[in-house]
mmCIF file of C-alpha atoms in Angstrom:
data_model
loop_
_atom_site.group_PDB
_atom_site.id
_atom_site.type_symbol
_atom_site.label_atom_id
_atom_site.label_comp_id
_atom_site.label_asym_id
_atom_site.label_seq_id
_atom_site.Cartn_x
_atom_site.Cartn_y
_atom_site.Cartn_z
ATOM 1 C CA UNK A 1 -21.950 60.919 8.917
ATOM 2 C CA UNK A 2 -20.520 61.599 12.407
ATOM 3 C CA UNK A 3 -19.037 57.517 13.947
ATOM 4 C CA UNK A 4 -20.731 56.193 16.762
ATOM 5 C CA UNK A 5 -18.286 53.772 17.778
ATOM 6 C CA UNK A 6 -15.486 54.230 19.325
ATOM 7 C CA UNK A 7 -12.382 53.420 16.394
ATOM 8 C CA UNK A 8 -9.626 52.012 18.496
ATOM 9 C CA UNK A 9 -12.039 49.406 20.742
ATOM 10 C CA UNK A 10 -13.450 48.332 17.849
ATOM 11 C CA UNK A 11 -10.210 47.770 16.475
ATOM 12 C CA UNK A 12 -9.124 46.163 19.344
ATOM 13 C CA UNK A 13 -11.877 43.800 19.298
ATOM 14 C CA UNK A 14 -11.565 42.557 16.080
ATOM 15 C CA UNK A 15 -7.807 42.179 16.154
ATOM 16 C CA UNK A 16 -8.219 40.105 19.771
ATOM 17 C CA UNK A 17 -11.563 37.981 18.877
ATOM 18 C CA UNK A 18 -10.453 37.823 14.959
ATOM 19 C CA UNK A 19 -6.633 38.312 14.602
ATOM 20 C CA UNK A 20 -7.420 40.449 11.948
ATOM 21 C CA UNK A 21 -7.201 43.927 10.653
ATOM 22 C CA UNK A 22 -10.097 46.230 9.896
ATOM 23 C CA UNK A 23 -11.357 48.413 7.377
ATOM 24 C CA UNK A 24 -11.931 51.862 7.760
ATOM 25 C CA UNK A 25 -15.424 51.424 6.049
ATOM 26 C CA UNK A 26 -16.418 48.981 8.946
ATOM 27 C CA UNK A 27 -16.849 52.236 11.568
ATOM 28 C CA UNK A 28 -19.554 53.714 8.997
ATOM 29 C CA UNK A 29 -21.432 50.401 8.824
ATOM 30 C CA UNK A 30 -21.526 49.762 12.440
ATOM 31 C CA UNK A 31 -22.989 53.569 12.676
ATOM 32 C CA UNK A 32 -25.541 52.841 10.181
ATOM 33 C CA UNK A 33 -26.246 49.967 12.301
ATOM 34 C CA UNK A 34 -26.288 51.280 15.608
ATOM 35 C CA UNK A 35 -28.929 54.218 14.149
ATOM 36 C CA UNK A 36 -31.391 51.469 13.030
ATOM 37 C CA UNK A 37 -31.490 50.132 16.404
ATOM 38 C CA UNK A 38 -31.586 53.719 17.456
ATOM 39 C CA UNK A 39 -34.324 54.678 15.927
ATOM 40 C CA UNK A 40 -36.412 51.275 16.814
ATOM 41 C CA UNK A 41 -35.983 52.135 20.235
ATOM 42 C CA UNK A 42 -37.132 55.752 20.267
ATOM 43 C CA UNK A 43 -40.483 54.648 18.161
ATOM 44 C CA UNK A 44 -40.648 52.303 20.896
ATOM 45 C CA UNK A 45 -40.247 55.474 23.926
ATOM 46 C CA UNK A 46 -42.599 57.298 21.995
ATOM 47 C CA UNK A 47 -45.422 54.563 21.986
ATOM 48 C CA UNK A 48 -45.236 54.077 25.289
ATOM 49 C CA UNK A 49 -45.603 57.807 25.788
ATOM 50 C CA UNK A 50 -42.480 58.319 27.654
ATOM 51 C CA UNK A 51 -39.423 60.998 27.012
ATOM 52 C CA UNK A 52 -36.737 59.127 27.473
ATOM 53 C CA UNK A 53 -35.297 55.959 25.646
ATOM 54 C CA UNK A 54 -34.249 53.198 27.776
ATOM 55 C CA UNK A 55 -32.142 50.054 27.641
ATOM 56 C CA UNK A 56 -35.397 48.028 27.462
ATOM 57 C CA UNK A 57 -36.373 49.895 24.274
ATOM 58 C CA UNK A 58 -33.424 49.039 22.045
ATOM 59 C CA UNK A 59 -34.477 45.632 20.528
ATOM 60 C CA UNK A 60 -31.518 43.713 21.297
ATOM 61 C CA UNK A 61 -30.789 40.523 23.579
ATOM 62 C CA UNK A 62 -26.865 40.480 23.414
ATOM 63 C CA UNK A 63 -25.480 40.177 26.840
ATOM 64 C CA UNK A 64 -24.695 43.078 28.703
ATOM 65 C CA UNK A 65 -21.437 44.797 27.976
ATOM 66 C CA UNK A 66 -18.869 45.840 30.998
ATOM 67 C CA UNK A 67 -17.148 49.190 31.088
ATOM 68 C CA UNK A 68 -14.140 48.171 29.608
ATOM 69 C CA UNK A 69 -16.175 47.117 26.921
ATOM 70 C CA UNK A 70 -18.140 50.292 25.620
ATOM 71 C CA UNK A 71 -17.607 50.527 22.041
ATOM 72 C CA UNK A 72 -19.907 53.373 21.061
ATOM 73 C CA UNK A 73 -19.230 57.051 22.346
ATOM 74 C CA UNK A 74 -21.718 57.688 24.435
ATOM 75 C CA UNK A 75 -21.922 61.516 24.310
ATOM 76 C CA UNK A 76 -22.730 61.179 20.244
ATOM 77 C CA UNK A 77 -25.178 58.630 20.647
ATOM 78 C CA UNK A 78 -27.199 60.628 23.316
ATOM 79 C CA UNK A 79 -27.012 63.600 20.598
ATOM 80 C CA UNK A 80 -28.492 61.429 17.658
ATOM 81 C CA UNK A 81 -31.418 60.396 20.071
ATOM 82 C CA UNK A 82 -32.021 63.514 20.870
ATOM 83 C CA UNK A 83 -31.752 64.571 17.689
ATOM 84 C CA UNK A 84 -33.622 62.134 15.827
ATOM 85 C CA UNK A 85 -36.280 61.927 18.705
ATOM 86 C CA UNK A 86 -36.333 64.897 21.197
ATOM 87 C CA UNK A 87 -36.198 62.565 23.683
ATOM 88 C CA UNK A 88 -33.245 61.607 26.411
ATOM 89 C CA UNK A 89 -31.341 58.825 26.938
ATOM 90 C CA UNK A 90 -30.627 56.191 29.640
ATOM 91 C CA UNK A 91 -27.083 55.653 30.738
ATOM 92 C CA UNK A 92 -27.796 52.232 30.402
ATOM 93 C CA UNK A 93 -28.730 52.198 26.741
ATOM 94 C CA UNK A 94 -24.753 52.763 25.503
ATOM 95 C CA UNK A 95 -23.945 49.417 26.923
ATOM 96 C CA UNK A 96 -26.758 47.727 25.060
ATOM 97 C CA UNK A 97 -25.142 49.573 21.985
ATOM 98 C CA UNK A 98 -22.164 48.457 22.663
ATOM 99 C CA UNK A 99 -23.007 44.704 23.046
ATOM 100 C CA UNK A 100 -24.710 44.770 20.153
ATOM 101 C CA UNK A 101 -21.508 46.712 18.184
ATOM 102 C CA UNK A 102 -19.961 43.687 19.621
ATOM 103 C CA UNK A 103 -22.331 40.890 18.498
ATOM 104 C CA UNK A 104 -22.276 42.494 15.080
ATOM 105 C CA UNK A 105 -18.775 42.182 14.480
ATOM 106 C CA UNK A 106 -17.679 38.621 16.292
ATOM 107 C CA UNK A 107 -20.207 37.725 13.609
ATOM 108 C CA UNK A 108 -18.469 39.593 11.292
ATOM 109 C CA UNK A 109 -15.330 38.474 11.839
ATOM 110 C CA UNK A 110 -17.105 34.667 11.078
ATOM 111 C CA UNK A 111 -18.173 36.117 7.607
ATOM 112 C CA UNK A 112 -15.019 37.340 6.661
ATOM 113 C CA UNK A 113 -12.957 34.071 7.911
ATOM 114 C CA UNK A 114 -15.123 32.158 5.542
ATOM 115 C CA UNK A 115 -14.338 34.285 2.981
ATOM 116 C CA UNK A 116 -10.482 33.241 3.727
ATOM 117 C CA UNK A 117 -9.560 37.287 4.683
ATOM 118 C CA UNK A 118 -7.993 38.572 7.098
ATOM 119 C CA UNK A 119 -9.320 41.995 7.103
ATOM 120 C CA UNK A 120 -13.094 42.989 8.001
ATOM 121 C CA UNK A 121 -15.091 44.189 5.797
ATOM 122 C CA UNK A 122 -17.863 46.233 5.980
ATOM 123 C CA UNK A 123 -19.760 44.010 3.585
ATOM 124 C CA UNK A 124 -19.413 41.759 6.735
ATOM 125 C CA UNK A 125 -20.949 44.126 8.920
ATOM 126 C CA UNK A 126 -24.284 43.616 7.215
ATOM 127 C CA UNK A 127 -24.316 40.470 8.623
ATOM 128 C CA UNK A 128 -27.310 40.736 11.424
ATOM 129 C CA UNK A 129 -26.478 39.087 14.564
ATOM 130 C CA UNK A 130 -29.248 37.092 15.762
ATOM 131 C CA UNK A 131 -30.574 38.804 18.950
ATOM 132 C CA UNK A 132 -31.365 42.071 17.554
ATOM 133 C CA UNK A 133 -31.530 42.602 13.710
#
């Protein structure tokens, strides 16, 4: 499985929102995640008959992400679109991605505080934020 996310922001995140560490496993999970929202989106293109997936195809309502924040690397995420749909990919849909990455684990972070660690998990990445999952 080739990471979507970008290791060290992610890192960063969780260590700033969380003041915790993170497991290695947690970059996998988020990947997994990011190509389920991947894939929604480019069913979504295709209905609409068009060739390229846009930020309003990715079923996700987490607020927009700035370009400090990108957590997703954006040049691997246009190559599983394309590879999984033949079709291209907005510049705009990496900074849904990444909001979502970023929903995904503040509300990881939550699971794994209630569990009393101090480490995310990626059991806590299956936790769905609630705009998009």
């Amino acid at each position: 499985m080739e990471i979507l996310v970008v290791a060290s922001k992610v890192k960063k995140l969780v260590k700033e929102k969380g003041d915790m560490a993170t497991s290695a496993a947690v970059y996998e999970e988020l990947t997994r995640h990011i190509e389920k929202i991947c894939l929604g989106g480019i069913e979504k293109a295709k209905q609409d008959g068009r060739k390229t997936l846009m930020d309003r195809d990715i079923e996700c309502n987490c607020p927009a992400t700035t370009e400090e924040e990108i957590l997703v690397v954006a040049s691997k995420a246009k190559k599983y679109i394309k590879e999984q749909g033949d079709i291209n990919t907005s510049g705009a849909v990496v900074g849904v991605l990444s909001a979502c990455v970023k929903e995904v684990c503040l509300k990881g972070i939550e699971h794994a505080k209630a569990d009393g660690r101090k480490t995310l998990m990626d059991r806590d990445i299956t936790v769905p934020c609630q705009t998009c999952c």
